[in-house]
JSON list of N, CA and C in Angstrom, two decimals:
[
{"chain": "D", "resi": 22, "resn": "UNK", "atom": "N", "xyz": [-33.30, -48.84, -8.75]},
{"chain": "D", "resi": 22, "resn": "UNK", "atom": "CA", "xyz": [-32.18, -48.81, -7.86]},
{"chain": "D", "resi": 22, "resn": "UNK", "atom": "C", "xyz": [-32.30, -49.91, -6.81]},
{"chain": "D", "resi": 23, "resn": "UNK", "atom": "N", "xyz": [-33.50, -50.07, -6.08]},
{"chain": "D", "resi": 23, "resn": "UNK", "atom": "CA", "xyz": [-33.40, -51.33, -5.22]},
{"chain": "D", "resi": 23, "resn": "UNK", "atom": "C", "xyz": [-33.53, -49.91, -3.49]},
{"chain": "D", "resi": 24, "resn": "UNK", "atom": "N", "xyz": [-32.98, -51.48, -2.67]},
{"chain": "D", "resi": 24, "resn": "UNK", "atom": "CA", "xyz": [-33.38, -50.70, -1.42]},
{"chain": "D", "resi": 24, "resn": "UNK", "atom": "C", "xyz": [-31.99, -51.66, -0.45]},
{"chain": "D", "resi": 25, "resn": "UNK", "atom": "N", "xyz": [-31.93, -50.85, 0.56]},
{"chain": "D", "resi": 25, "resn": "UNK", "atom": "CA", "xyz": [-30.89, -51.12, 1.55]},
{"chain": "D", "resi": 25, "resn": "UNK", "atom": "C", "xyz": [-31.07, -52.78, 2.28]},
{"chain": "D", "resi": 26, "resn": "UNK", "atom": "N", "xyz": [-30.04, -53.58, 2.32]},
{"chain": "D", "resi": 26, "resn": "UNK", "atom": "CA", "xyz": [-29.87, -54.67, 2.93]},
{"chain": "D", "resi": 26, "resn": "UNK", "atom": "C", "xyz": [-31.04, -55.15, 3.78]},
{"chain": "D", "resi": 27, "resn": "UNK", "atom": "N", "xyz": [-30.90, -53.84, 5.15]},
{"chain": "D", "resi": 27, "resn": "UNK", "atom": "CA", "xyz": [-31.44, -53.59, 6.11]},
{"chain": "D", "resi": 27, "resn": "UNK", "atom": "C", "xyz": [-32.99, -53.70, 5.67]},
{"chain": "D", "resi": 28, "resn": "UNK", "atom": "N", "xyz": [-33.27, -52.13, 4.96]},
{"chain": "D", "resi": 28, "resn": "UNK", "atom": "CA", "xyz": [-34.92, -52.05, 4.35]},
{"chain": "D", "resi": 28, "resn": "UNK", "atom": "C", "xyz": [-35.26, -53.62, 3.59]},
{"chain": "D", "resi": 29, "resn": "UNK", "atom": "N", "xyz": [-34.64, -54.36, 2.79]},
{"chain": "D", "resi": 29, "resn": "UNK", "atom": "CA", "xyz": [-34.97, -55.19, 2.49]},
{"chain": "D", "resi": 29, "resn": "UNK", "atom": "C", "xyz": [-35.55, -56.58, 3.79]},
{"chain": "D", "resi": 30, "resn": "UNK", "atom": "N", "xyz": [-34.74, -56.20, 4.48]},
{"chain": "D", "resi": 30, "resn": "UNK", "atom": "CA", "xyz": [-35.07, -57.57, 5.50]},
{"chain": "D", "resi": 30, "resn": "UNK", "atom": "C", "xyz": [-36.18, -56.99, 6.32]},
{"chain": "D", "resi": 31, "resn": "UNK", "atom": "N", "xyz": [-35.85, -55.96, 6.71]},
{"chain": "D", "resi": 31, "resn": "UNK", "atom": "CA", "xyz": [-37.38, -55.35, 7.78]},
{"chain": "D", "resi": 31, "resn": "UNK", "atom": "C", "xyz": [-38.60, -55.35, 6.77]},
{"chain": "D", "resi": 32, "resn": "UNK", "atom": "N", "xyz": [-38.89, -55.26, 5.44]},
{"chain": "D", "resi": 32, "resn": "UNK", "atom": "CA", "xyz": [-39.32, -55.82, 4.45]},
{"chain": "D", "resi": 32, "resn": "UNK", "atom": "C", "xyz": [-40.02, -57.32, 4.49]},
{"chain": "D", "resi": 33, "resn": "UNK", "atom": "N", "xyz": [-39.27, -58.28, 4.34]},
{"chain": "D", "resi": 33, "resn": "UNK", "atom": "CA", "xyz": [-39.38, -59.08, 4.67]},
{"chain": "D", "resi": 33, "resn": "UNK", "atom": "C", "xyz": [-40.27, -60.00, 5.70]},
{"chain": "D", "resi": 34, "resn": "UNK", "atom": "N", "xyz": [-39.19, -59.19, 6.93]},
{"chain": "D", "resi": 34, "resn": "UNK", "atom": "CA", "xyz": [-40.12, -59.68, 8.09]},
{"chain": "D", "resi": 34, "resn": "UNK", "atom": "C", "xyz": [-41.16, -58.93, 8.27]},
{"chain": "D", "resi": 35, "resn": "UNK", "atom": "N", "xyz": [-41.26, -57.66, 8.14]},
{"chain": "D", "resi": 35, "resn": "UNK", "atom": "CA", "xyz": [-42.97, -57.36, 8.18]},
{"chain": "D", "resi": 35, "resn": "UNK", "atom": "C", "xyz": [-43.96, -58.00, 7.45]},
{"chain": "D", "resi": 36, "resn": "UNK", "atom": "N", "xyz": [-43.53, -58.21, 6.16]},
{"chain": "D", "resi": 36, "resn": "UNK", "atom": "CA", "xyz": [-44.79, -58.92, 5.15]},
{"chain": "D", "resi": 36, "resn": "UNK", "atom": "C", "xyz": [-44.68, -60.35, 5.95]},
{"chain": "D", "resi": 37, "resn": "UNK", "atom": "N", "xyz": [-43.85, -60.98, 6.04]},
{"chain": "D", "resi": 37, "resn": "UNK", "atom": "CA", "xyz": [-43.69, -62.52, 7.02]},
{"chain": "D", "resi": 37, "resn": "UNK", "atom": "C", "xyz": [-44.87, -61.76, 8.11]},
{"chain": "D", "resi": 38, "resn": "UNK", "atom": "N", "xyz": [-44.77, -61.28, 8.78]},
{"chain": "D", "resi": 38, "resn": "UNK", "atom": "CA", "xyz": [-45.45, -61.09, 10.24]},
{"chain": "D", "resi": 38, "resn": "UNK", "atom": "C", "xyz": [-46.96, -60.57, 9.74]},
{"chain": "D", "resi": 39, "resn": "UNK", "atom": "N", "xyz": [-47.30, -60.08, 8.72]},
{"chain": "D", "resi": 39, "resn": "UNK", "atom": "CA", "xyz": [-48.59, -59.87, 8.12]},
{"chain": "D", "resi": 39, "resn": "UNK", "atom": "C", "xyz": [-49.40, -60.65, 7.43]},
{"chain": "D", "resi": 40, "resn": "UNK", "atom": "N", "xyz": [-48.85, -62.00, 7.24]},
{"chain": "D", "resi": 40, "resn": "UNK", "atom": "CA", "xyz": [-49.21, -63.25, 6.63]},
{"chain": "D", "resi": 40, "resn": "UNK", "atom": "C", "xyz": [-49.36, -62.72, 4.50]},
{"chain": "D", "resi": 41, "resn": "UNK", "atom": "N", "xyz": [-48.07, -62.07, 4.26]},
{"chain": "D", "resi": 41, "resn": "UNK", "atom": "CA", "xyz": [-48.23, -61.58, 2.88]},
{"chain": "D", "resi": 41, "resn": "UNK", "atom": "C", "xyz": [-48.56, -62.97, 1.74]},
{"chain": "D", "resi": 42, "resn": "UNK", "atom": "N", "xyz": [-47.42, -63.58, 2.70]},
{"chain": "D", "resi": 42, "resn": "UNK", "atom": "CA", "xyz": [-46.73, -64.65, 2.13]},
{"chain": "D", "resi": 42, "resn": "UNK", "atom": "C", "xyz": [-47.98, -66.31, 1.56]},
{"chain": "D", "resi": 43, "resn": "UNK", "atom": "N", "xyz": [-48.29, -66.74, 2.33]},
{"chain": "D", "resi": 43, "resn": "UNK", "atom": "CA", "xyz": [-49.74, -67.29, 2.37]},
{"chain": "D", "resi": 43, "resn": "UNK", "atom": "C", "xyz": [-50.69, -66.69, 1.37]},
{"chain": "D", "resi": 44, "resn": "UNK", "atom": "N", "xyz": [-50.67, -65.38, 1.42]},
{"chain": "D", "resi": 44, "resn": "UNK", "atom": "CA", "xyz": [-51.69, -64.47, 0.80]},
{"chain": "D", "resi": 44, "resn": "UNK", "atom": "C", "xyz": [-51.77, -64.78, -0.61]},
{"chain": "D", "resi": 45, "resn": "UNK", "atom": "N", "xyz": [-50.88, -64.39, -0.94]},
{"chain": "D", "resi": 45, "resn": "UNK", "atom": "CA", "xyz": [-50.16, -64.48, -2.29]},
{"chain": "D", "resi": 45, "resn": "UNK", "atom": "C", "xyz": [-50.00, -65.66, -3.16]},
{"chain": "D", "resi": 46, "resn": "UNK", "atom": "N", "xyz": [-49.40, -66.75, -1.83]},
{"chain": "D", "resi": 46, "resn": "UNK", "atom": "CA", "xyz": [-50.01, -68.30, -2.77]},
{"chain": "D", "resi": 46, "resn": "UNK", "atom": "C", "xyz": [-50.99, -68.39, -2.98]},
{"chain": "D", "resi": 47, "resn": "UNK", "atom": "N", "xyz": [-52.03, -68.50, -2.04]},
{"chain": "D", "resi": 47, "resn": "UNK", "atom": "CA", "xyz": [-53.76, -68.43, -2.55]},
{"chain": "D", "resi": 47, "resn": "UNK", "atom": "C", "xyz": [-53.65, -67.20, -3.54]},
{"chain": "D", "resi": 48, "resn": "UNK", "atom": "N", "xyz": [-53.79, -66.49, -3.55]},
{"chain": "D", "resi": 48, "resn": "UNK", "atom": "CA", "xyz": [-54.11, -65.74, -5.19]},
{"chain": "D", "resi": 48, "resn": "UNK", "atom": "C", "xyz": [-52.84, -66.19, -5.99]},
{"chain": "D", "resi": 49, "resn": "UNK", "atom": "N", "xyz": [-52.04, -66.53, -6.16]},
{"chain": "D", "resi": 49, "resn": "UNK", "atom": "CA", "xyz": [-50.96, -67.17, -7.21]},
{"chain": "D", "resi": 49, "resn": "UNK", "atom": "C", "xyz": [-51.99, -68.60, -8.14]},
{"chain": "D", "resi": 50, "resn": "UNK", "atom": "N", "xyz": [-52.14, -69.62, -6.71]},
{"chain": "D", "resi": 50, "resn": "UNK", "atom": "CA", "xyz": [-53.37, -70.63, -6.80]},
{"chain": "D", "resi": 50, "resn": "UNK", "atom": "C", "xyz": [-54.47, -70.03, -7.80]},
{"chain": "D", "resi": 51, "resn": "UNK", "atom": "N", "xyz": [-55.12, -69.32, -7.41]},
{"chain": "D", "resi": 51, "resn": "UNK", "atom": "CA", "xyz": [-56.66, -69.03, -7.98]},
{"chain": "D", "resi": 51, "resn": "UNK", "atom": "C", "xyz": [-56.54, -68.36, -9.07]},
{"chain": "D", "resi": 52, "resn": "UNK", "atom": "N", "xyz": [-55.28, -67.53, -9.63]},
{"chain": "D", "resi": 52, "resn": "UNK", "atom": "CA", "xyz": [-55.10, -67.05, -10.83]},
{"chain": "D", "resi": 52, "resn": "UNK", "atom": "C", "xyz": [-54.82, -68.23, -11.86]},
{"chain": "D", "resi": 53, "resn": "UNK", "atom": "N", "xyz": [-53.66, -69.55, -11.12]},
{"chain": "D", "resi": 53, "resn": "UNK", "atom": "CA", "xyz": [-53.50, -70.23, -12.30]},
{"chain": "D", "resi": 53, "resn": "UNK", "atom": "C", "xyz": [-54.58, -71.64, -12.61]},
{"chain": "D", "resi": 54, "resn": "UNK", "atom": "N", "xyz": [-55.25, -71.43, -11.64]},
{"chain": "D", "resi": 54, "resn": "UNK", "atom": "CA", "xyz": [-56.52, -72.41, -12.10]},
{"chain": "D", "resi": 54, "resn": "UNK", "atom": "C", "xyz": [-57.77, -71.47, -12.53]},
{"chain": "D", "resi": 55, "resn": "UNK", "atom": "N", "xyz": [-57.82, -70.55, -12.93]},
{"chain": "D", "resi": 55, "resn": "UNK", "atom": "CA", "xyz": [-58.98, -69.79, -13.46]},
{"chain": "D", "resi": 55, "resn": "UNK", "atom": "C", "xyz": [-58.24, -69.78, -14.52]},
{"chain": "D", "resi": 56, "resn": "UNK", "atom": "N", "xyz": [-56.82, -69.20, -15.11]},
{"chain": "D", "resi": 56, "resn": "UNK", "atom": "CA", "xyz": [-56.78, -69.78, -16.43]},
{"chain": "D", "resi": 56, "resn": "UNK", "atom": "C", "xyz": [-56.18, -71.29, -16.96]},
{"chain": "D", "resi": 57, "resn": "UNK", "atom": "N", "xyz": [-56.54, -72.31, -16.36]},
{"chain": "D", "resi": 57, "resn": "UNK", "atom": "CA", "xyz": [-56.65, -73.95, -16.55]},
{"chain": "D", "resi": 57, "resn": "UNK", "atom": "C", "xyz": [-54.85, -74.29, -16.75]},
{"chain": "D", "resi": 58, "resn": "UNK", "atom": "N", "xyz": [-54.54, -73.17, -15.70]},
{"chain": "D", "resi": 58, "resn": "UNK", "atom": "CA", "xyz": [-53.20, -73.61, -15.79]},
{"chain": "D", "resi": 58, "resn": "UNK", "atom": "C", "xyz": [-52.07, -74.35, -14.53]},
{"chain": "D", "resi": 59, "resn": "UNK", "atom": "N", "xyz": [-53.21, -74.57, -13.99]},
{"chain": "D", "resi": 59, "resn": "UNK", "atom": "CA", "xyz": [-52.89, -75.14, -12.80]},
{"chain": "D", "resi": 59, "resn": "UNK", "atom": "C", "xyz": [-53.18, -76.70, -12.78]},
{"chain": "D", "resi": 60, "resn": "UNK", "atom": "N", "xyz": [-52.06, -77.78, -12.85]},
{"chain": "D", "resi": 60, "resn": "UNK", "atom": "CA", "xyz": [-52.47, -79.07, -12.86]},
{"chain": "D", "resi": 60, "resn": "UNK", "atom": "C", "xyz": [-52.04, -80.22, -11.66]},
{"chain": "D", "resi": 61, "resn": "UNK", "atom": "N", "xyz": [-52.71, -80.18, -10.84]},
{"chain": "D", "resi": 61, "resn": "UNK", "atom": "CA", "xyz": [-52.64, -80.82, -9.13]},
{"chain": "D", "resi": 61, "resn": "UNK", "atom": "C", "xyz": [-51.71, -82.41, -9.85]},
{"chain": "D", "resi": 62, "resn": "UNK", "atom": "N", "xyz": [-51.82, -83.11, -11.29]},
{"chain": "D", "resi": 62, "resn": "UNK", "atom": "CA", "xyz": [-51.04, -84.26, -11.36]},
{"chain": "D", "resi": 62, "resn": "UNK", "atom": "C", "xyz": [-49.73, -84.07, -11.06]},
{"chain": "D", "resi": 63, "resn": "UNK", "atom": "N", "xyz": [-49.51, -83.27, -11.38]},
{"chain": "D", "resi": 63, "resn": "UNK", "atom": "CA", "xyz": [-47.64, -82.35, -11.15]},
{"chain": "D", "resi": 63, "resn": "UNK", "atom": "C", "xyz": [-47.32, -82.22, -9.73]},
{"chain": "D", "resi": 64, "resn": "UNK", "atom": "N", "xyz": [-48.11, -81.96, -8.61]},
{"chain": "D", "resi": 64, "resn": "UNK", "atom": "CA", "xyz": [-48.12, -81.85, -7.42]},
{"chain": "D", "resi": 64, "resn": "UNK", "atom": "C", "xyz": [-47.35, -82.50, -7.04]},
{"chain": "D", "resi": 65, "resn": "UNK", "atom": "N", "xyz": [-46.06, -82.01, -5.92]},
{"chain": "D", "resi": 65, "resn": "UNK", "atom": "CA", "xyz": [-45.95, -82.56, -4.89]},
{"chain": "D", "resi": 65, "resn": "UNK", "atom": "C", "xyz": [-45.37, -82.28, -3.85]},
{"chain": "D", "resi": 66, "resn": "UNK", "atom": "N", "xyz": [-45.64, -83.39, -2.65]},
{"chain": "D", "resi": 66, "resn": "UNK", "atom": "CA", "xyz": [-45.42, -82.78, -1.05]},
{"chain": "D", "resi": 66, "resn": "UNK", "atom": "C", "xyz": [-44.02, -83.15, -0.49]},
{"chain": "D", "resi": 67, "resn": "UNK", "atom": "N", "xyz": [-43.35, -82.06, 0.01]},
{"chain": "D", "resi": 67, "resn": "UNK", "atom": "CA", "xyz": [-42.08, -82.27, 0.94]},
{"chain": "D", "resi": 67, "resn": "UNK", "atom": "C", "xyz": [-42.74, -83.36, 1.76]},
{"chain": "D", "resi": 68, "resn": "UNK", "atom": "N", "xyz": [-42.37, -84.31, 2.25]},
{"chain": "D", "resi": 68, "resn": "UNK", "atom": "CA", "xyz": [-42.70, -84.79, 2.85]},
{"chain": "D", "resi": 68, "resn": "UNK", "atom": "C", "xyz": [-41.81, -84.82, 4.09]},
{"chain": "D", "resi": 69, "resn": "UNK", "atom": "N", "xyz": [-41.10, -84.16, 4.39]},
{"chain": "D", "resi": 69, "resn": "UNK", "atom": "CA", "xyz": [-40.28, -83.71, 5.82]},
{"chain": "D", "resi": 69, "resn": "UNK", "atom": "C", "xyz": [-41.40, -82.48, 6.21]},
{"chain": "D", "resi": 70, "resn": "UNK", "atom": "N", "xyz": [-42.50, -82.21, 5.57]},
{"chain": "D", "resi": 70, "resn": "UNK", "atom": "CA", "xyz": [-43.25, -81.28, 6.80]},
{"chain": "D", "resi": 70, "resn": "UNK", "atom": "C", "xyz": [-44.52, -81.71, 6.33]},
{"chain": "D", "resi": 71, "resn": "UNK", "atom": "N", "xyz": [-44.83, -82.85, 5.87]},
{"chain": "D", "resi": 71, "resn": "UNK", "atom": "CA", "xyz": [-46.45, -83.75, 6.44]},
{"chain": "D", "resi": 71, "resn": "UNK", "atom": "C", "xyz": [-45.70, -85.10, 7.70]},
{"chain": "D", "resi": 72, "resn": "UNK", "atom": "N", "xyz": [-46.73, -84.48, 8.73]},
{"chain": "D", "resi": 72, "resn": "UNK", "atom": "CA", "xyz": [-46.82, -85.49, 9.54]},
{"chain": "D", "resi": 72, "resn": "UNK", "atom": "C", "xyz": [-47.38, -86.79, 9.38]},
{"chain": "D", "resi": 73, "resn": "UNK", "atom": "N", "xyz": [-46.51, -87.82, 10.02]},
{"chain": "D", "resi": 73, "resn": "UNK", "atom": "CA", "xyz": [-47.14, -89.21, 9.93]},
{"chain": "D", "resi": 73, "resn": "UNK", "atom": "C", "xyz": [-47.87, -89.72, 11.09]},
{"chain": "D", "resi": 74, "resn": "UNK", "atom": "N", "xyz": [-49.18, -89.79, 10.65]},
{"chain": "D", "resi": 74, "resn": "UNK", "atom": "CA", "xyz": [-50.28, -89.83, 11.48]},
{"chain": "D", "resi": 74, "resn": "UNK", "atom": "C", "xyz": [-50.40, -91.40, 12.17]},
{"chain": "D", "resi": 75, "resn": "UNK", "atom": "N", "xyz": [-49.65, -92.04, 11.69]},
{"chain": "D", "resi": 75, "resn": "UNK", "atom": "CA", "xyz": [-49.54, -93.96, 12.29]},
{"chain": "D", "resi": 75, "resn": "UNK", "atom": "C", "xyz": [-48.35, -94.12, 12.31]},
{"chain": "D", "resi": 76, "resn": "UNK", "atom": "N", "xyz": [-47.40, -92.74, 12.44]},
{"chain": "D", "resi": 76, "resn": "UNK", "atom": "CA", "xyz": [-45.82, -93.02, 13.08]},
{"chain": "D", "resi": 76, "resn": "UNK", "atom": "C", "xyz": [-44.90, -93.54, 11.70]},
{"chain": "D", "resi": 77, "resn": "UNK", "atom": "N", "xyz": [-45.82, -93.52, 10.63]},
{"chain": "D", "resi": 77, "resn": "UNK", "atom": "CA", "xyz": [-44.49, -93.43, 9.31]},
{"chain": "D", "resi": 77, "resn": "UNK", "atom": "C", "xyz": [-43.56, -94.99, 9.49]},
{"chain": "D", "resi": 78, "resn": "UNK", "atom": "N", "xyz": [-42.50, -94.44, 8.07]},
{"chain": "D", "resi": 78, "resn": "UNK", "atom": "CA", "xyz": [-41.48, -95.03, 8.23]},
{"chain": "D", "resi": 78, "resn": "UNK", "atom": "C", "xyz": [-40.23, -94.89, 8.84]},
{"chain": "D", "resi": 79, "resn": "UNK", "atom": "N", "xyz": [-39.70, -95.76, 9.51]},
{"chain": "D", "resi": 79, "resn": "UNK", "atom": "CA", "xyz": [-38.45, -95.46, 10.12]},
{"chain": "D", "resi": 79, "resn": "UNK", "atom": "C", "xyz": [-37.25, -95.93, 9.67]},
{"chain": "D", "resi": 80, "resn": "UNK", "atom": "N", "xyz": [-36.44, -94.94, 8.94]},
{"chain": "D", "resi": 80, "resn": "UNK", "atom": "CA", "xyz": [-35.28, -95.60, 8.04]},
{"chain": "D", "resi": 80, "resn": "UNK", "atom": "C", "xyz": [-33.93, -96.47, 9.18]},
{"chain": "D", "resi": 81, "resn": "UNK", "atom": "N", "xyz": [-33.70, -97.19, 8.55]},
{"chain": "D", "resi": 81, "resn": "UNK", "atom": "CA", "xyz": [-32.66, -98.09, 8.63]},
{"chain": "D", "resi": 81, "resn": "UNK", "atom": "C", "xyz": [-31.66, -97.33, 9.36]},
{"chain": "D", "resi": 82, "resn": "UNK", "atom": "N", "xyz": [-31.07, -97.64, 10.23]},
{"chain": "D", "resi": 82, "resn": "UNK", "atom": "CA", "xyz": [-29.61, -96.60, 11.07]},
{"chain": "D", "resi": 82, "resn": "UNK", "atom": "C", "xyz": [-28.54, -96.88, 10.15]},
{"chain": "D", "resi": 83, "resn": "UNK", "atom": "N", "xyz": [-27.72, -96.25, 9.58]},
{"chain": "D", "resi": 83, "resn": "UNK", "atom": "CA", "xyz": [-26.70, -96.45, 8.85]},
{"chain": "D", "resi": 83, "resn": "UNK", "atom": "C", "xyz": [-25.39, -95.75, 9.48]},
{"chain": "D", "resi": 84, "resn": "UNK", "atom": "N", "xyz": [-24.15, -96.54, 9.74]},
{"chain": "D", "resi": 84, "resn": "UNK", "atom": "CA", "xyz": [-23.38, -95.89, 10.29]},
{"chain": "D", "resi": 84, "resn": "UNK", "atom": "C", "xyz": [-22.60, -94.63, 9.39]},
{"chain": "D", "resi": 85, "resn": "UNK", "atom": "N", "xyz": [-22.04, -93.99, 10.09]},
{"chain": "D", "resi": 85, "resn": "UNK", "atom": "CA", "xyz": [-21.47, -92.43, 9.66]},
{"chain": "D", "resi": 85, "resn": "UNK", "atom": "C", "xyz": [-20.59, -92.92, 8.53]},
{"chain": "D", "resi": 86, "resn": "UNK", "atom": "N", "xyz": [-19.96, -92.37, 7.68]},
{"chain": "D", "resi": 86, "resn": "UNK", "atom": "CA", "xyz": [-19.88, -92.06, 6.40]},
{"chain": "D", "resi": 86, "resn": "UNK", "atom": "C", "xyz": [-18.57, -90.82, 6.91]},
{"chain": "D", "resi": 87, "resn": "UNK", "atom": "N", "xyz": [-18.56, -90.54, 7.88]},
{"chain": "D", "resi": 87, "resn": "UNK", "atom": "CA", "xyz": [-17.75, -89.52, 8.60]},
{"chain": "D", "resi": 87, "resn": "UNK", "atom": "C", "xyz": [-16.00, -89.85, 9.36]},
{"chain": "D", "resi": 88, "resn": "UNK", "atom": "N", "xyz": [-15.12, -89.92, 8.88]},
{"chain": "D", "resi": 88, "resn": "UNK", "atom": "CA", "xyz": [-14.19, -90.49, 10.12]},
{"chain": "D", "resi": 88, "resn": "UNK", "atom": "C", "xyz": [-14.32, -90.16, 11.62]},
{"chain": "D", "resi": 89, "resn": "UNK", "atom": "N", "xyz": [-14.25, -90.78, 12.46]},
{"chain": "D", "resi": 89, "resn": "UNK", "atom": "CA", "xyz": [-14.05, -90.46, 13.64]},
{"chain": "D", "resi": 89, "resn": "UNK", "atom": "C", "xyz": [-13.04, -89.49, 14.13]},
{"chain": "D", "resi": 90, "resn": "UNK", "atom": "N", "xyz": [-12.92, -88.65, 14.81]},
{"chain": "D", "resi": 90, "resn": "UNK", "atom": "CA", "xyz": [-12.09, -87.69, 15.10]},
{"chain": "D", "resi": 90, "resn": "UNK", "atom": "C", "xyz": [-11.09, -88.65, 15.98]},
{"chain": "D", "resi": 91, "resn": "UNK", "atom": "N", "xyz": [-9.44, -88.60, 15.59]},
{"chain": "D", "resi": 91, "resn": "UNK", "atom": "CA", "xyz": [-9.00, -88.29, 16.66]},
{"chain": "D", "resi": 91, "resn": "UNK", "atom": "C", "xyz": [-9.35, -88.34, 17.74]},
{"chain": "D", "resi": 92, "resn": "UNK", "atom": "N", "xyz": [-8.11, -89.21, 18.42]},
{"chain": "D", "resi": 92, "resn": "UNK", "atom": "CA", "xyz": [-8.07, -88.87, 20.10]},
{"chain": "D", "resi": 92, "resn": "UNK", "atom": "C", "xyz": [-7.21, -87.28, 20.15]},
{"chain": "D", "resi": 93, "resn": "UNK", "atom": "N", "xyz": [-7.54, -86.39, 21.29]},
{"chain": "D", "resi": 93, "resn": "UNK", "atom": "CA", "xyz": [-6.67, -85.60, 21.71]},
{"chain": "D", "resi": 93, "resn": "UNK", "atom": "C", "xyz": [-5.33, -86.16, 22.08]},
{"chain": "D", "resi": 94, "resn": "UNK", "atom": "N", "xyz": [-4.05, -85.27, 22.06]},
{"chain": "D", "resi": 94, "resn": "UNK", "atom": "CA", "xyz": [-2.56, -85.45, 22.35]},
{"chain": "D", "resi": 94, "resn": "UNK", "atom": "C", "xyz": [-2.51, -84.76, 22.74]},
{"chain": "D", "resi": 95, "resn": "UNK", "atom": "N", "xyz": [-3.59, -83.52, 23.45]},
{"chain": "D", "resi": 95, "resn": "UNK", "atom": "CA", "xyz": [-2.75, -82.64, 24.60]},
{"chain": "D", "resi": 95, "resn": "UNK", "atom": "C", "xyz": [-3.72, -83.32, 25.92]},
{"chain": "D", "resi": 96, "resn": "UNK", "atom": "N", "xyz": [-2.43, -83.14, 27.14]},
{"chain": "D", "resi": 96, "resn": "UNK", "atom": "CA", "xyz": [-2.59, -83.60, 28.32]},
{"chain": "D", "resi": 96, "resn": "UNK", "atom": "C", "xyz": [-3.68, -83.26, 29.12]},
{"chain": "D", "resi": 97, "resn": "UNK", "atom": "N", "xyz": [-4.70, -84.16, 29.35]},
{"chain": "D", "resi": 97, "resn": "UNK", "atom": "CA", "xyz": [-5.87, -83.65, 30.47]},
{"chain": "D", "resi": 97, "resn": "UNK", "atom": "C", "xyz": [-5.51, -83.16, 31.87]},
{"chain": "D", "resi": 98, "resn": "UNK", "atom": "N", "xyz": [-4.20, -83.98, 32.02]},
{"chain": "D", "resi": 98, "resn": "UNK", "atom": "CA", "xyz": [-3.81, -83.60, 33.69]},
{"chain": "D", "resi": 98, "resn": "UNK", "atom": "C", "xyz": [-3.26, -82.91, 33.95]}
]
């Protein structure tokens, strides 16, 4: 049957607040390299959450792609 919206999210955030989550990758990890099924060449890193330790690259400014809004036509005064 499953469980309520609610129970699901308080769910959630308790295992979040118990470090389930972490937990579970390390044993996810250690199960699939004990059976040689884990291959680090395949790996890879978001690199929007490794920090750049000598300040990285800094992309090019490119202007917006966005129209500009409009001026307003109702009266400020």
């Amino acid at each position: 049957m499953g469980c309520s919206g609610v129970t699901a999210w308080r769910r959630l955030r308790d295992w979040t607040e118990a470090g389930v989550w972490p937990r579970l990758h390390e044993a996810l990890l250690t199960e699939l390299r004990a059976a040689g099924l884990l291959d680090m060449d395949d790996a890879a890193i978001d690199a929007s959450h490794v920090r750049a330790l000598k300040g990285g690259f800094t992309p090019d400014l490119r202007q917006s792609t966005v129209p500009a809004r409009a001026a307003s036509t109702t009266s400020s005064s």
